[in-house]
mmCIF file of C-alpha atoms in Angstrom:
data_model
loop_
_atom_site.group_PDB
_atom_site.id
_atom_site.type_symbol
_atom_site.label_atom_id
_atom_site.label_comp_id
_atom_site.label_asym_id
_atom_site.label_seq_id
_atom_site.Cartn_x
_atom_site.Cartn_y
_atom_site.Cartn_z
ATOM 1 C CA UNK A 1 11.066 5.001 -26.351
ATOM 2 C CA UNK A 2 11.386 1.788 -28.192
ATOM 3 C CA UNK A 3 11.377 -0.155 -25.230
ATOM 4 C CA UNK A 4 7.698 0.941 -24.081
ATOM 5 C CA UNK A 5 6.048 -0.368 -26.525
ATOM 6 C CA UNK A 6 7.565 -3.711 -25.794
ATOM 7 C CA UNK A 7 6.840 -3.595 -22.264
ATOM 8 C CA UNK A 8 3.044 -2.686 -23.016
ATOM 9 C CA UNK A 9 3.012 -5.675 -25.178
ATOM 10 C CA UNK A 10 4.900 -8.186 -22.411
ATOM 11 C CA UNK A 11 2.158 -7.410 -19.843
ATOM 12 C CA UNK A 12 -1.299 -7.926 -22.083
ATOM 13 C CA UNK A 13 -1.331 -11.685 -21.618
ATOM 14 C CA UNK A 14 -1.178 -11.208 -17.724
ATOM 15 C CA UNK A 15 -4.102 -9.534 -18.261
ATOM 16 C CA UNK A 16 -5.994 -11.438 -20.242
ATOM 17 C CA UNK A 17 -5.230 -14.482 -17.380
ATOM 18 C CA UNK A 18 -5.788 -12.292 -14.323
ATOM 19 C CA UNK A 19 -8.667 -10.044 -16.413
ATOM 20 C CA UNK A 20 -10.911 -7.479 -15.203
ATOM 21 C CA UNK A 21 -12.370 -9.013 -11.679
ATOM 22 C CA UNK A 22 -15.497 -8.684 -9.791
ATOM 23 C CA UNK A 23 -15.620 -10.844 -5.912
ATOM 24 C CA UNK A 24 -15.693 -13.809 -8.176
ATOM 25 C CA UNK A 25 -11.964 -14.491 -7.051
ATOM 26 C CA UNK A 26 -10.105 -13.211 -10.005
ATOM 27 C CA UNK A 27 -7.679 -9.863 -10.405
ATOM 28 C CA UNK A 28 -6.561 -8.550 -7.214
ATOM 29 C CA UNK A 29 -8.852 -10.964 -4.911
ATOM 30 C CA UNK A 30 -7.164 -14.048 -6.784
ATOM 31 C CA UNK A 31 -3.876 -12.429 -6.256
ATOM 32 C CA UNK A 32 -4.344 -11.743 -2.667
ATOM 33 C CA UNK A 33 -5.782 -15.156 -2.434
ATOM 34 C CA UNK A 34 -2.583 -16.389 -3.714
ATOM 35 C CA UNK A 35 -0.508 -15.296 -0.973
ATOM 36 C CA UNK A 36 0.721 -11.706 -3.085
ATOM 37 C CA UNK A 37 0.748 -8.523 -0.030
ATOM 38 C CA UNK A 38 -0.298 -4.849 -0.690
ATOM 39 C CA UNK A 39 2.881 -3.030 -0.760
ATOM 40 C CA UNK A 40 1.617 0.272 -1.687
ATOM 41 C CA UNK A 41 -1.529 2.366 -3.517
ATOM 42 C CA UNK A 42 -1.160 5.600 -5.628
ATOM 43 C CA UNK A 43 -3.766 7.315 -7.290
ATOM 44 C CA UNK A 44 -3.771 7.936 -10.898
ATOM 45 C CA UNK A 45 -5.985 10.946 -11.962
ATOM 46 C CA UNK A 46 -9.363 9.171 -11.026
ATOM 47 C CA UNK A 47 -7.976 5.565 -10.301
ATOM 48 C CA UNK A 48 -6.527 3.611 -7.794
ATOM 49 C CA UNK A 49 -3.279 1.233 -8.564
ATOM 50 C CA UNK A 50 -2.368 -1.047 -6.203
ATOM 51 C CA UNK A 51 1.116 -2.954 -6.113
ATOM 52 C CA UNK A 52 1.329 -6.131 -4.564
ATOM 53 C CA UNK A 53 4.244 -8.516 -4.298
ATOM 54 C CA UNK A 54 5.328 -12.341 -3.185
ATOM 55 C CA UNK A 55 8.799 -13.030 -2.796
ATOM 56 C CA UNK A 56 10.189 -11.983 -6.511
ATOM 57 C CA UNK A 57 7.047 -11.530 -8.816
ATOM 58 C CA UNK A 58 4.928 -8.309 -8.480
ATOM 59 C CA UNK A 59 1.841 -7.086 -10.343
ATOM 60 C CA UNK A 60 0.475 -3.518 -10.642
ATOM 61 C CA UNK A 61 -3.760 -3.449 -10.486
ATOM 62 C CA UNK A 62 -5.745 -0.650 -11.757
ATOM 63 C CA UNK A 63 -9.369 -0.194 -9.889
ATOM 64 C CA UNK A 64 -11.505 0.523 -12.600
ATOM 65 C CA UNK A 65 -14.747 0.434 -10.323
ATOM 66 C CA UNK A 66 -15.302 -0.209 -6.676
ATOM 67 C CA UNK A 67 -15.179 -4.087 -7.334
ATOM 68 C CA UNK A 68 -13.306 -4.701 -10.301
ATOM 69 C CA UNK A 69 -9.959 -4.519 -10.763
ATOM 70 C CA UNK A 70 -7.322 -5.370 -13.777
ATOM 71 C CA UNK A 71 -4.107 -6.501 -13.104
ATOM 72 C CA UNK A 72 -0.652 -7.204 -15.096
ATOM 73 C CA UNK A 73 2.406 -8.418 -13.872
ATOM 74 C CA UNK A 74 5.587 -5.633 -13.571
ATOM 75 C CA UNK A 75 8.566 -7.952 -13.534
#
């Protein structure tokens, strides 16, 4: 349980870069945009999350409408 908190706390800057996004390029567009592939979607309770990956680094991104998205990187 210790760990979570930590983990929480690792990804908030990688918000804060990638932020909530619109079509303006950032999030999940600038992601995509940046070479990073869908590799899966799951929905939680009323959300989408989306996982995408390049080679070693992946991020996790949380629709929170129909165009904006916040992302956070998982590794």
């Amino acid at each position: 349980m210790a760990g979570a908190p930590a983990l929480a706390q690792e990804a908030a800057p990688e918000q804060d870069v990638l932020g909530t996004s619109s079509s303006s390029g950032s999030g999940m567009g600038k992601l995509l945009s940046q070479g990073y592939e869908i590799r899966t979607a799951v929905l939680n309770g009323t959300r989408y999350v989306v996982f995408l990956q390049k080679d070693q680094s992946a991020y996790a991104c949380e629709f929170v409408s129909l165009t904006k998205s916040r992302c956070g990187s998982i590794n």
